[in-house]
Short mmCIF file of the C-alpha atoms (twelve columns), coordinates in Angstrom:
data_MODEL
# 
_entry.id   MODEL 
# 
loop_
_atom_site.group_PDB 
_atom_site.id 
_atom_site.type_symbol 
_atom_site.label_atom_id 
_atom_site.label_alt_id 
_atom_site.label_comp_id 
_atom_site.label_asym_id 
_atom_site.label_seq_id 
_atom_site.Cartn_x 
_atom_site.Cartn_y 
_atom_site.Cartn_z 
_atom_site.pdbx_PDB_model_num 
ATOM 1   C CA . UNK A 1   31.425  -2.177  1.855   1 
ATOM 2   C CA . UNK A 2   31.046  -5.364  3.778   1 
ATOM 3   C CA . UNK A 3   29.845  -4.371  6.378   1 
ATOM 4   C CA . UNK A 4   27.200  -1.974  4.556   1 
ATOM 5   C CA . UNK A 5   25.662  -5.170  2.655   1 
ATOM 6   C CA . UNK A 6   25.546  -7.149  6.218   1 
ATOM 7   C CA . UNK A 7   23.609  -4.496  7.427   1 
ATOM 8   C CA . UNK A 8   21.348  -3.941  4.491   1 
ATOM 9   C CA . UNK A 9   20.810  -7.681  4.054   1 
ATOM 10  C CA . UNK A 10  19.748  -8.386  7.916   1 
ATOM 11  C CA . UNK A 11  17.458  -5.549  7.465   1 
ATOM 12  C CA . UNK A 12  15.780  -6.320  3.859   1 
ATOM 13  C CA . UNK A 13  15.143  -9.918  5.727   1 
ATOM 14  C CA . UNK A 14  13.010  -8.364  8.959   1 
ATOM 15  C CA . UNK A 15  11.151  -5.339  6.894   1 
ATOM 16  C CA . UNK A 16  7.549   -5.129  8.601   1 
ATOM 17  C CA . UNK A 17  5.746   -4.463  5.206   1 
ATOM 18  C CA . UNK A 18  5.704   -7.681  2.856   1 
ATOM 19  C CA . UNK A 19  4.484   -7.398  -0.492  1 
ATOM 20  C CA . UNK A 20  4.106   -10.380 -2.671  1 
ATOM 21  C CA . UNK A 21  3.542   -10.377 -6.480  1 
ATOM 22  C CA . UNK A 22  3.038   -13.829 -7.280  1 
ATOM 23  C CA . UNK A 23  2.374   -15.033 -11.018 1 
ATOM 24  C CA . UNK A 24  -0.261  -17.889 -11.330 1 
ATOM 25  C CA . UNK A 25  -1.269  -19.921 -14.218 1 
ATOM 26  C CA . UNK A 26  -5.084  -21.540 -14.714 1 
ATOM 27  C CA . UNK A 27  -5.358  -24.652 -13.966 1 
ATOM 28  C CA . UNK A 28  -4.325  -26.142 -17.285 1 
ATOM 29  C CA . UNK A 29  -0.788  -25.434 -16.256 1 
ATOM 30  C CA . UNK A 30  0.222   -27.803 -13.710 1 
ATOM 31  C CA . UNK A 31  3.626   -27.752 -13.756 1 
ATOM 32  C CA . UNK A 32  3.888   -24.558 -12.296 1 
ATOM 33  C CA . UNK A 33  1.216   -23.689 -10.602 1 
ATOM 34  C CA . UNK A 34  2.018   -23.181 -6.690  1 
ATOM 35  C CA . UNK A 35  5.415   -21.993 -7.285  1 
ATOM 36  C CA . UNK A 36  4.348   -18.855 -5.967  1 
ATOM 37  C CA . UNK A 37  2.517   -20.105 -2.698  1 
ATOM 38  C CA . UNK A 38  5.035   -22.090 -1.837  1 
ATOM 39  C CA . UNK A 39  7.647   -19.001 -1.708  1 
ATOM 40  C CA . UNK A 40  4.760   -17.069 0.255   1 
ATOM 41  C CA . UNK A 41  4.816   -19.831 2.865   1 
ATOM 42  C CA . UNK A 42  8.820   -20.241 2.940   1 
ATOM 43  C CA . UNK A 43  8.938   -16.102 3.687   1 
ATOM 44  C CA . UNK A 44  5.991   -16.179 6.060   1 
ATOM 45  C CA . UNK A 45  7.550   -19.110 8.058   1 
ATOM 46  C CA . UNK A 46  10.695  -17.627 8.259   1 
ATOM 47  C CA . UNK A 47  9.217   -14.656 10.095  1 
ATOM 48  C CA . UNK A 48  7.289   -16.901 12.328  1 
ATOM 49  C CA . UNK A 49  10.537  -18.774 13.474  1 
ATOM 50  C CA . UNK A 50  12.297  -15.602 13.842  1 
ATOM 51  C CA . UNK A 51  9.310   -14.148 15.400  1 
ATOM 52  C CA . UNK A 52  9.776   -10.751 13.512  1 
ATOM 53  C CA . UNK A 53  6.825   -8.856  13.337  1 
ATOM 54  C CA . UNK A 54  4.368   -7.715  10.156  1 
ATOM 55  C CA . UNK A 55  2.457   -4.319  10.149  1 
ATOM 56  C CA . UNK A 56  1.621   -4.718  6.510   1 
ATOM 57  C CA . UNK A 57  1.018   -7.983  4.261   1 
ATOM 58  C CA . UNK A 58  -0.086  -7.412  1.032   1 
ATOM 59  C CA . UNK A 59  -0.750  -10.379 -1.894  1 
ATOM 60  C CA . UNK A 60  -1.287  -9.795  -5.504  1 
ATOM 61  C CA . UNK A 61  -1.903  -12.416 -7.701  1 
ATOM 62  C CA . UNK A 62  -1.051  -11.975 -11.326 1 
ATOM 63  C CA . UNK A 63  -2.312  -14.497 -13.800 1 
ATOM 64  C CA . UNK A 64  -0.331  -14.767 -16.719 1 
ATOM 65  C CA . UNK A 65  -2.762  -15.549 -19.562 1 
ATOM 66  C CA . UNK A 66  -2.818  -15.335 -23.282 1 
ATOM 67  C CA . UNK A 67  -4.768  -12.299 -25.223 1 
ATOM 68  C CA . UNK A 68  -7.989  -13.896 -25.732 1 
ATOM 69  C CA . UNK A 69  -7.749  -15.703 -22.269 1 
ATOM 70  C CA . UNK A 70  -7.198  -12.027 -20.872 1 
ATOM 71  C CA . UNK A 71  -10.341 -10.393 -22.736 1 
ATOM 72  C CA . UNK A 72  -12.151 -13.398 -21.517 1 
ATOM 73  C CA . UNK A 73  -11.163 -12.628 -18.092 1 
ATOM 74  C CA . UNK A 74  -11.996 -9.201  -18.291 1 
ATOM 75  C CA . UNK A 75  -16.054 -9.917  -19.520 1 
ATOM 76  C CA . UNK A 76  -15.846 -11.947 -16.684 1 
ATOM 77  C CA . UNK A 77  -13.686 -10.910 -13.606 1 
ATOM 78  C CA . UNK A 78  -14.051 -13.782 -11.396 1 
ATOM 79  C CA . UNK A 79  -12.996 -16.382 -14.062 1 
ATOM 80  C CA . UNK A 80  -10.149 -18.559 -12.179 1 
ATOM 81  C CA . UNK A 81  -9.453  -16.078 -9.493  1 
ATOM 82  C CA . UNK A 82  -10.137 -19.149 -6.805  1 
ATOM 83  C CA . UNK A 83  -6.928  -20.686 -8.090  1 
ATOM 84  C CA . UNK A 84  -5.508  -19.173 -5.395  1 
ATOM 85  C CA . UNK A 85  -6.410  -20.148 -2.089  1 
ATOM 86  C CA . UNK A 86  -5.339  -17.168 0.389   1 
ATOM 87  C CA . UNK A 87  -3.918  -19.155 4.174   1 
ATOM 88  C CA . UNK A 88  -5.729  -16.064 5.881   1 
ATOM 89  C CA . UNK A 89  -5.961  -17.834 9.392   1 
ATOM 90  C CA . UNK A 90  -1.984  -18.034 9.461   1 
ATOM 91  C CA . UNK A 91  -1.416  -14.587 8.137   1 
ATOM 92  C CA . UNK A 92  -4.144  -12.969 10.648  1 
ATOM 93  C CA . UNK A 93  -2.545  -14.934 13.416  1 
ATOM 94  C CA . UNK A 94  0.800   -12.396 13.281  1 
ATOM 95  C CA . UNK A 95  0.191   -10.362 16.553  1 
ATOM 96  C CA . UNK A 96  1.244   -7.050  15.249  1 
ATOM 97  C CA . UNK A 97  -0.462  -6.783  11.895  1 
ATOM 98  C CA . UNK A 98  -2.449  -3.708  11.221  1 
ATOM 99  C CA . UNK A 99  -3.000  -3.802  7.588   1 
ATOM 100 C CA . UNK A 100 -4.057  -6.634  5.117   1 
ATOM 101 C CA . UNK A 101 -4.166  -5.744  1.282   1 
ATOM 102 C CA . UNK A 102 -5.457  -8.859  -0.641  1 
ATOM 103 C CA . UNK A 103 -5.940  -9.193  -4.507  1 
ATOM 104 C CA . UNK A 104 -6.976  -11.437 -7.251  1 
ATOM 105 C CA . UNK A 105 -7.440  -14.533 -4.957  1 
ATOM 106 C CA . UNK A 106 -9.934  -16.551 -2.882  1 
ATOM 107 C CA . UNK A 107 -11.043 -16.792 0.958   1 
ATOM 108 C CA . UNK A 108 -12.615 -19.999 1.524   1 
ATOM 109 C CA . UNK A 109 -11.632 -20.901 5.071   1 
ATOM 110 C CA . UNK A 110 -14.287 -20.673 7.767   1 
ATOM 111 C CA . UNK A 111 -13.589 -18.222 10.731  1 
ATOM 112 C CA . UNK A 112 -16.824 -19.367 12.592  1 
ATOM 113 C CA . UNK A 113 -16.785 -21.505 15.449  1 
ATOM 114 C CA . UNK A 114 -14.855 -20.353 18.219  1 
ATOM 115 C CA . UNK A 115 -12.578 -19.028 16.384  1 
ATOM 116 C CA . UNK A 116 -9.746  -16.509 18.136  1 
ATOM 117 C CA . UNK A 117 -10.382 -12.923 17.899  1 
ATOM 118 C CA . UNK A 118 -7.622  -10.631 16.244  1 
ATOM 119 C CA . UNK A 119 -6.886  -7.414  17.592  1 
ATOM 120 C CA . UNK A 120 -4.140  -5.708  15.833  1 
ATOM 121 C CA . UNK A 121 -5.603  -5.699  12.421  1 
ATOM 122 C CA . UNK A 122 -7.034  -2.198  11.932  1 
ATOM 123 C CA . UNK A 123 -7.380  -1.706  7.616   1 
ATOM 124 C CA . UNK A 124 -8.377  -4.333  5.545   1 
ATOM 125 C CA . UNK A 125 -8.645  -4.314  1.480   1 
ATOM 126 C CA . UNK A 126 -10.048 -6.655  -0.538  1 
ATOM 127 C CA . UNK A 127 -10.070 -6.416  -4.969  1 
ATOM 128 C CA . UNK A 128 -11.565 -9.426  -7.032  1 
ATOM 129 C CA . UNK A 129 -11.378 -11.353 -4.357  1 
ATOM 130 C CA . UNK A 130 -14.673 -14.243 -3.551  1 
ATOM 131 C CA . UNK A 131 -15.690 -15.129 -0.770  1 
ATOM 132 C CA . UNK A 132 -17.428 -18.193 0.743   1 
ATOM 133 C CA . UNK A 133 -20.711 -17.903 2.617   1 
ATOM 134 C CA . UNK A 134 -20.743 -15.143 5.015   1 
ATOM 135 C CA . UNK A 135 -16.986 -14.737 4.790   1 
ATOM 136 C CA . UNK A 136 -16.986 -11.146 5.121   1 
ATOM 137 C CA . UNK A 137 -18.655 -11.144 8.599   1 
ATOM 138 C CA . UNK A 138 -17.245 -13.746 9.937   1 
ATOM 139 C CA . UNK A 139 -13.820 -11.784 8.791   1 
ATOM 140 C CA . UNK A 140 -14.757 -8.788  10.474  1 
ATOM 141 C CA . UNK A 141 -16.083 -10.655 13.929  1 
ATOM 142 C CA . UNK A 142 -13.051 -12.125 14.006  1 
ATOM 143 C CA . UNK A 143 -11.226 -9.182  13.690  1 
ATOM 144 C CA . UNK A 144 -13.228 -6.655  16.169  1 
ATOM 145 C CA . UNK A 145 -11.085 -3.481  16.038  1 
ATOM 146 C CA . UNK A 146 -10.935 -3.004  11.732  1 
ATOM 147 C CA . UNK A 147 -11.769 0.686   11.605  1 
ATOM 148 C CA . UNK A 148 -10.741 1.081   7.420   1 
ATOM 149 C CA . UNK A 149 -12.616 -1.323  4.920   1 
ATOM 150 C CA . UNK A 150 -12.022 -1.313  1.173   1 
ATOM 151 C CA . UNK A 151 -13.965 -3.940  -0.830  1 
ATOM 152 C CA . UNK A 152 -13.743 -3.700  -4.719  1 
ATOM 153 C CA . UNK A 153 -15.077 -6.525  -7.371  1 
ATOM 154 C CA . UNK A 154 -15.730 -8.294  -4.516  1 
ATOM 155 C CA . UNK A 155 -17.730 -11.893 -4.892  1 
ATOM 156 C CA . UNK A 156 -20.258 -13.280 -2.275  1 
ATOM 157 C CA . UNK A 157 -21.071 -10.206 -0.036  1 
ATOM 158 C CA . UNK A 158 -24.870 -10.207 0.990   1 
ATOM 159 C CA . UNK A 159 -24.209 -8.574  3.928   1 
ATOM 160 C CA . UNK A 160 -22.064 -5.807  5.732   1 
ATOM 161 C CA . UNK A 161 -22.584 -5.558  9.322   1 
ATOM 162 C CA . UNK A 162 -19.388 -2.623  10.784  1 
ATOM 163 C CA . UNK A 163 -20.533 -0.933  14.307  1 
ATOM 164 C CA . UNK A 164 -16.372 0.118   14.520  1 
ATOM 165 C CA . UNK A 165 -16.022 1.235   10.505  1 
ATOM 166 C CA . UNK A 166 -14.686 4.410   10.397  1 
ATOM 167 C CA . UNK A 167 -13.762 4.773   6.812   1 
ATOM 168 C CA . UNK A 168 -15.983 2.508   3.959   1 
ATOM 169 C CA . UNK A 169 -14.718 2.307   0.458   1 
ATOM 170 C CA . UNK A 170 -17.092 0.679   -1.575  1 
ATOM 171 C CA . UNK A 171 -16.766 -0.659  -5.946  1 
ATOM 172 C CA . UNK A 172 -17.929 -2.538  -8.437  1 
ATOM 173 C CA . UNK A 173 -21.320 -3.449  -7.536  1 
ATOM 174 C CA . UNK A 174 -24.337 -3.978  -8.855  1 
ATOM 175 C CA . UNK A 175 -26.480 -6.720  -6.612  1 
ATOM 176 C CA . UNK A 176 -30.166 -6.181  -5.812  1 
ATOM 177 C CA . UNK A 177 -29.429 -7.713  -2.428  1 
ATOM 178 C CA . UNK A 178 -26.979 -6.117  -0.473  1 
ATOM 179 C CA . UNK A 179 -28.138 -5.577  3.489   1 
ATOM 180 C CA . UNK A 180 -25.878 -2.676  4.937   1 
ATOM 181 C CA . UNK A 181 -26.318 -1.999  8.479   1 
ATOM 182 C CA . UNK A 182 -26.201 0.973   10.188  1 
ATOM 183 C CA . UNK A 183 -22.450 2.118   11.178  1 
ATOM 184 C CA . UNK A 184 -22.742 4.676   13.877  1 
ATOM 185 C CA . UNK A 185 -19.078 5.031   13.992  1 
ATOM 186 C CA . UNK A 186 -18.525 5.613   10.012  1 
ATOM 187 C CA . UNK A 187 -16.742 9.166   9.237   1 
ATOM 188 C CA . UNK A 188 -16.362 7.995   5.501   1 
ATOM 189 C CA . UNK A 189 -17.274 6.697   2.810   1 
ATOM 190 C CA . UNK A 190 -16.539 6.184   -1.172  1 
ATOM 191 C CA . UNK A 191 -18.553 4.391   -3.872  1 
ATOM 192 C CA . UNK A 192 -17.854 4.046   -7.329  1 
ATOM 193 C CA . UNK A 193 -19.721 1.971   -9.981  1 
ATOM 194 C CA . UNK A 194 -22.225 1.037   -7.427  1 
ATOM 195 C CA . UNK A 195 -25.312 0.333   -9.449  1 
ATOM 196 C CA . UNK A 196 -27.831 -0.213  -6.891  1 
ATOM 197 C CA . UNK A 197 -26.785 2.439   -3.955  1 
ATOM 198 C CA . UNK A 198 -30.179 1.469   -1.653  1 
ATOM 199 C CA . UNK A 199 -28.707 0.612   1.189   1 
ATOM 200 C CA . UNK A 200 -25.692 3.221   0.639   1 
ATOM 201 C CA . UNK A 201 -27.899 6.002   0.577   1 
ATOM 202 C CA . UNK A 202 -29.737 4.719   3.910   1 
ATOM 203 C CA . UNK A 203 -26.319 4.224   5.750   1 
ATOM 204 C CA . UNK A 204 -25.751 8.109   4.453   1 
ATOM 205 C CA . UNK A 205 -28.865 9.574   6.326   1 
ATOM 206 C CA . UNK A 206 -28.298 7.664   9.374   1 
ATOM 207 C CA . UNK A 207 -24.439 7.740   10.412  1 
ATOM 208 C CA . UNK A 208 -24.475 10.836  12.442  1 
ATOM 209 C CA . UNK A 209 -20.527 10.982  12.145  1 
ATOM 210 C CA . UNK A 210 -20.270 10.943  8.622   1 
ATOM 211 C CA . UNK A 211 -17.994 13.360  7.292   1 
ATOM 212 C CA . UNK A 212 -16.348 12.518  4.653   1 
ATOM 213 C CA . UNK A 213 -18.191 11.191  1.270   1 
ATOM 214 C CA . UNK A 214 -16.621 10.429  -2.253  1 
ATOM 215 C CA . UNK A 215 -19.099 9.046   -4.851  1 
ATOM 216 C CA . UNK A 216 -17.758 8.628   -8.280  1 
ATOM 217 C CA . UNK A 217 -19.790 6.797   -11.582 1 
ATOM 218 C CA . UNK A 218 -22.928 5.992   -9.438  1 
ATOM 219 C CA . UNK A 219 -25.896 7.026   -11.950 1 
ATOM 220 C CA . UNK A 220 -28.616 5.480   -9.681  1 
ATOM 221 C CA . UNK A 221 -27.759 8.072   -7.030  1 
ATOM 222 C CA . UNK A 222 -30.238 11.151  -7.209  1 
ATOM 223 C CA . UNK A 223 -30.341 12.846  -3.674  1 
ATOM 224 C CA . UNK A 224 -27.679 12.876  -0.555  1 
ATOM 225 C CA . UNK A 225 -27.862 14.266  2.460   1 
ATOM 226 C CA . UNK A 226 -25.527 16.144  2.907   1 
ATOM 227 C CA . UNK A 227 -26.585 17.612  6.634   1 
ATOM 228 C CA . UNK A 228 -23.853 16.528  8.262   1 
ATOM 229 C CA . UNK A 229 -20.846 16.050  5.172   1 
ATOM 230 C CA . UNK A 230 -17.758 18.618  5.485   1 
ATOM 231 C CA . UNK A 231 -16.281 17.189  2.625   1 
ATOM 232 C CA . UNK A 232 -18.392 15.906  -0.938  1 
ATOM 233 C CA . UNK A 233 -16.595 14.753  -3.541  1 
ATOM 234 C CA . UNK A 234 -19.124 14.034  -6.896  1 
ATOM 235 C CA . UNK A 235 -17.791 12.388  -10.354 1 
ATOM 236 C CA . UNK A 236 -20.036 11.451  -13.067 1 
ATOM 237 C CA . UNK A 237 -23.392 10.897  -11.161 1 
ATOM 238 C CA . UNK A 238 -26.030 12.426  -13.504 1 
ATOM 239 C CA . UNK A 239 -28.633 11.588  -11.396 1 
ATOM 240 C CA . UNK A 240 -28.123 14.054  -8.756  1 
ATOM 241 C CA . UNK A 241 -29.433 17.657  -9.930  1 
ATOM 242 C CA . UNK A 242 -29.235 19.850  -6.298  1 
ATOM 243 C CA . UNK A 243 -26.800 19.811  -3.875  1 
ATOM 244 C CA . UNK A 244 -27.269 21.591  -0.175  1 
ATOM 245 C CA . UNK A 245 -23.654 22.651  0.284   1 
ATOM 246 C CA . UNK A 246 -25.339 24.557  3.505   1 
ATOM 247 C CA . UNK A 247 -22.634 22.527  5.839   1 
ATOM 248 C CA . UNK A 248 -19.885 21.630  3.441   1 
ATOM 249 C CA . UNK A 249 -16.854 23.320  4.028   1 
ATOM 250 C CA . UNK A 250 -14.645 21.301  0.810   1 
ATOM 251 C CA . UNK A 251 -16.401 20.612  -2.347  1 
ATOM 252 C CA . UNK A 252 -14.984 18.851  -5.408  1 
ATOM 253 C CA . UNK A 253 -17.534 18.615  -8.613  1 
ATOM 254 C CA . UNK A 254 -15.945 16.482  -12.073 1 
ATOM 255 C CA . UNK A 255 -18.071 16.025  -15.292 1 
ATOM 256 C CA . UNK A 256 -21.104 17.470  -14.935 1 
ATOM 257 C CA . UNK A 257 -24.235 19.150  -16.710 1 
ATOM 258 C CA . UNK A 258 -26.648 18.907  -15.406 1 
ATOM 259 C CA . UNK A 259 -26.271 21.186  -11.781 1 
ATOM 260 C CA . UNK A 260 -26.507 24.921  -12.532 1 
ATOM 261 C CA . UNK A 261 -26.899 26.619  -9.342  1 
ATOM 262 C CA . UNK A 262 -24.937 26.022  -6.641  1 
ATOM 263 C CA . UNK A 263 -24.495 27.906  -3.079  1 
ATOM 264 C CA . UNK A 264 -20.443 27.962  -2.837  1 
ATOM 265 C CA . UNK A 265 -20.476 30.902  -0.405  1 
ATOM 266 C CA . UNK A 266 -19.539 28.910  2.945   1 
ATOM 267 C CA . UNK A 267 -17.323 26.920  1.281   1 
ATOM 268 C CA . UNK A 268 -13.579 26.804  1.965   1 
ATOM 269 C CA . UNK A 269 -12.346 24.857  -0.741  1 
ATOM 270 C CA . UNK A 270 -13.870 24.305  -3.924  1 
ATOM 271 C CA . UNK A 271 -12.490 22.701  -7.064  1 
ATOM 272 C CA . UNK A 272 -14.393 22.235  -10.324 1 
ATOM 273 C CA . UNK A 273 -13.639 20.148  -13.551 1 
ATOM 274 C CA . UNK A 274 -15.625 20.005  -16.771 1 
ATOM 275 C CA . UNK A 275 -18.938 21.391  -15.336 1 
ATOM 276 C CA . UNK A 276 -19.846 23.924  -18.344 1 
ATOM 277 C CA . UNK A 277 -22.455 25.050  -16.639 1 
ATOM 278 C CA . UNK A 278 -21.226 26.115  -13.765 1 
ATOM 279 C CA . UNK A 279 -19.894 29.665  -13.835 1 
ATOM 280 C CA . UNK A 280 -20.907 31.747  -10.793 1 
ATOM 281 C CA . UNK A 281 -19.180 31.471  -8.078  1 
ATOM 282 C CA . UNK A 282 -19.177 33.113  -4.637  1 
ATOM 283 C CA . UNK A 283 -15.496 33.024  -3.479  1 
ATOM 284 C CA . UNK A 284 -16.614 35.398  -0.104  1 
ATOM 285 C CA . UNK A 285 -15.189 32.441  2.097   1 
ATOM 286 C CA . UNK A 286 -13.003 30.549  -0.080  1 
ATOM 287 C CA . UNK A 287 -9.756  29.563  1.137   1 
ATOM 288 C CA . UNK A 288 -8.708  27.448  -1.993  1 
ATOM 289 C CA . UNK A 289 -10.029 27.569  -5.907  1 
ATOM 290 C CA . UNK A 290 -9.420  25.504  -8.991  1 
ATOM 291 C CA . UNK A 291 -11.440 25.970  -11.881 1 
ATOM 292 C CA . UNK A 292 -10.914 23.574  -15.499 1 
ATOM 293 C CA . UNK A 293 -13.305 24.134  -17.849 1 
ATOM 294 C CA . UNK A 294 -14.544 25.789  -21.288 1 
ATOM 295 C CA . UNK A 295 -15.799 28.970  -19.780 1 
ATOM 296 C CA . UNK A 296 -13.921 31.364  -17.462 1 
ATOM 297 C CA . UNK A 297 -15.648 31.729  -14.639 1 
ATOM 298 C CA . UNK A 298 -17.679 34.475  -12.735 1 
ATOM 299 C CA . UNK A 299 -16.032 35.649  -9.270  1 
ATOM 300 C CA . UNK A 300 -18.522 37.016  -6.544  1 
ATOM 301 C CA . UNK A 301 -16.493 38.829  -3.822  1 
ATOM 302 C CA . UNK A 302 -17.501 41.425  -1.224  1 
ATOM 303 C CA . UNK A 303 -14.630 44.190  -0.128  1 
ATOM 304 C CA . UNK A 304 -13.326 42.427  2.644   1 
ATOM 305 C CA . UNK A 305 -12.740 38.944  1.130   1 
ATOM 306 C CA . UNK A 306 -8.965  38.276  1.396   1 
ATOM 307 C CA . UNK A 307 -8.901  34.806  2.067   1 
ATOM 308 C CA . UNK A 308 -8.469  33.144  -1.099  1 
ATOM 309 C CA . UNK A 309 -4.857  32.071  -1.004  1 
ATOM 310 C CA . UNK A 310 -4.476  29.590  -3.588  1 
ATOM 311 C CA . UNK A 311 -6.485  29.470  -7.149  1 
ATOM 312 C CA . UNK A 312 -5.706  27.863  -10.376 1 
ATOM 313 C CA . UNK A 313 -8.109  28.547  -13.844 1 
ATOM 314 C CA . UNK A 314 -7.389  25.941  -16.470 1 
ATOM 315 C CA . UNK A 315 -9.152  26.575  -19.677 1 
ATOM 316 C CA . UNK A 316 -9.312  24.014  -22.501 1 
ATOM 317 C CA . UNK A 317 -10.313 26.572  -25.187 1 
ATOM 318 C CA . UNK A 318 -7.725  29.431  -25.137 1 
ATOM 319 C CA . UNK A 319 -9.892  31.454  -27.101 1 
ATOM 320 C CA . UNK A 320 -12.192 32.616  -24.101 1 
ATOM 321 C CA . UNK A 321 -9.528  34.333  -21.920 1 
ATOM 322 C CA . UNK A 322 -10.491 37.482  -21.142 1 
ATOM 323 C CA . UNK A 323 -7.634  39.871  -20.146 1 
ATOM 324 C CA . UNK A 324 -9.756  42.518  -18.302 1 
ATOM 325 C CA . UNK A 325 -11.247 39.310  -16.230 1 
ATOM 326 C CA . UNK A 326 -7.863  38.771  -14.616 1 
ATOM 327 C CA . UNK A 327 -7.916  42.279  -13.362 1 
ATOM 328 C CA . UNK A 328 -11.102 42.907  -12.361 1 
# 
């Protein structure tokens, strides 16, 4: 048994992926407040003196606030999140990070000027986080070979310049302003709540490699392209009434009413939820099919279609099941 807890406590003391939950107060409270950086910079020192290595750091910081602070927070999201200050130069500086997960806190400290590239970081994530002047570029000069960028409620973008972006997650944002620059490498991308998609919808018609796209609760969007997709993923965007599925081999559809006729008959994998009117379907090609709806719906298949290997009909009204429909 000893020697089982040596063990386990030498290696719960060197794990590469750190995850801090620290509990902050507004300003008001002074008595506490920095209890939780300072146990950050204890742990993170104690790596650099040991000179163990980090492939993940991830910070959360939870504010502990009253009820009507909290609603207060939540009609505004940004209220007090700069009472934490995130060290990002020291935590970037760790040779072998590859992932940096950041949330609920503030990035004031300027990267320009001459300031060292970092290499090893490859996904960054950022959620109610603000950001001084040109933060975000500087962040992602600095750090040259990101390839995976999540942003989310995140204050003081105006720009996002990515040539190496492979995969773009994009939420919670409605600014008239937003410049996004081409990113020839980009393979995907996901928006959700992103009032004013402009510059989105650009970056869609002009990244060649663009595979992958996931747009959920985006009612400003009307048309994609979808020339070069493979997979589309749609959630309540009632702006967009046609959809080319011409080069889509996966396609995922949730709350709609609006789109009636759709070509599913190159499509491999298709999965519908709470589209009423959808109900013909061409399964010739379909590898996969899951169905949840009112209505059961109508199966087009030649002779020689036998590759549909997996399919699942939920129906919320039992009433409409058809027994001869299961045989036919």
């Amino acid at each position: 048994m000893t020697i089982l807890s040596k063990t386990w406590r030498q290696a719960w003391l060197t794990l590469p992926n750190i995850k801090f939950r620290v509990k902050n107060y507004y300003e008001d409270e002074d008595e506490d407040k920095g209890e939780g950086e300072k146990i950050v910079d204890t742990i993170m020192q104690r790596y650099r003196d040991s000179k163990i290595p980090i492939d993940k750091f991830e910070l959360t910081n939870c504010l502990r606030d009253s009820s009507s602070e909290f609603l207060d927070r939540m009609e505004n999201p940004y209220h007090s999140i700069s009472s934490y200050h995130f060290p990002i130069i020291k935590v970037l500086a760790e040779k072998h990070l590859r992932e940096l997960v950041l949330n609920n806190c503030s990035i004031d400290t300027s990267l320009s000027g001459g300031a060292a590239n970092y290499h090893s970081l490859r996904k960054l994530s950022l959620s109610n986080v603000c950001l001084s002047e040109n933060m975000l570029q500087d962040l992602l000069n600095s750090c040259p070979l990101i390839v995976s960028l999540i942003l989310k409620s995140v204050l003081g973008l105006d720009k996002i310049e990515a040539p190496t972006r492979e995969h773009l997650s994009f939420s919670n944002y409605s600014y008239l302003d937003l410049d996004v620059v081409e990113c020839q490498n980009l393979k995907s991308l996901e928006l959700n709540k992103v009032e004013t998609p402009h510059g989105f919808l650009n970056l869609i018609s002009k990244s060649q490699s663009l595979e992958v796209l996931k747009i959920q609760n985006c009612s400003d969007i009307n048309d994609i392209n979808t020339s070069n997709l493979e997979v589309l993923k749609i959630q309540n965007c009632s702006g967009i009434k046609d959809i080319d599925t011409s080069n889509v081999k996966v396609l995922k559809l949730q709350n709609y009413s609006d789109i009636k006729d759709i070509d599913t008959s190159k499509l491999k994998v298709l999965k519908i939820v709470n589209c009423s009117v959808i109900r013909d379907i061409d399964s010739s090609n379909l590898v996969s099919l899951e169905y949840i709806g009112d209505q059961i719906p109508q199966l087009k298949r030649t002779s020689e279609s036998s590759q549909l290997n997996h399919s699942k009909i939920t129906l919320h009204n039992n009433n409409n099941i058809d027994v001869v429909w299961f045989s036919s």
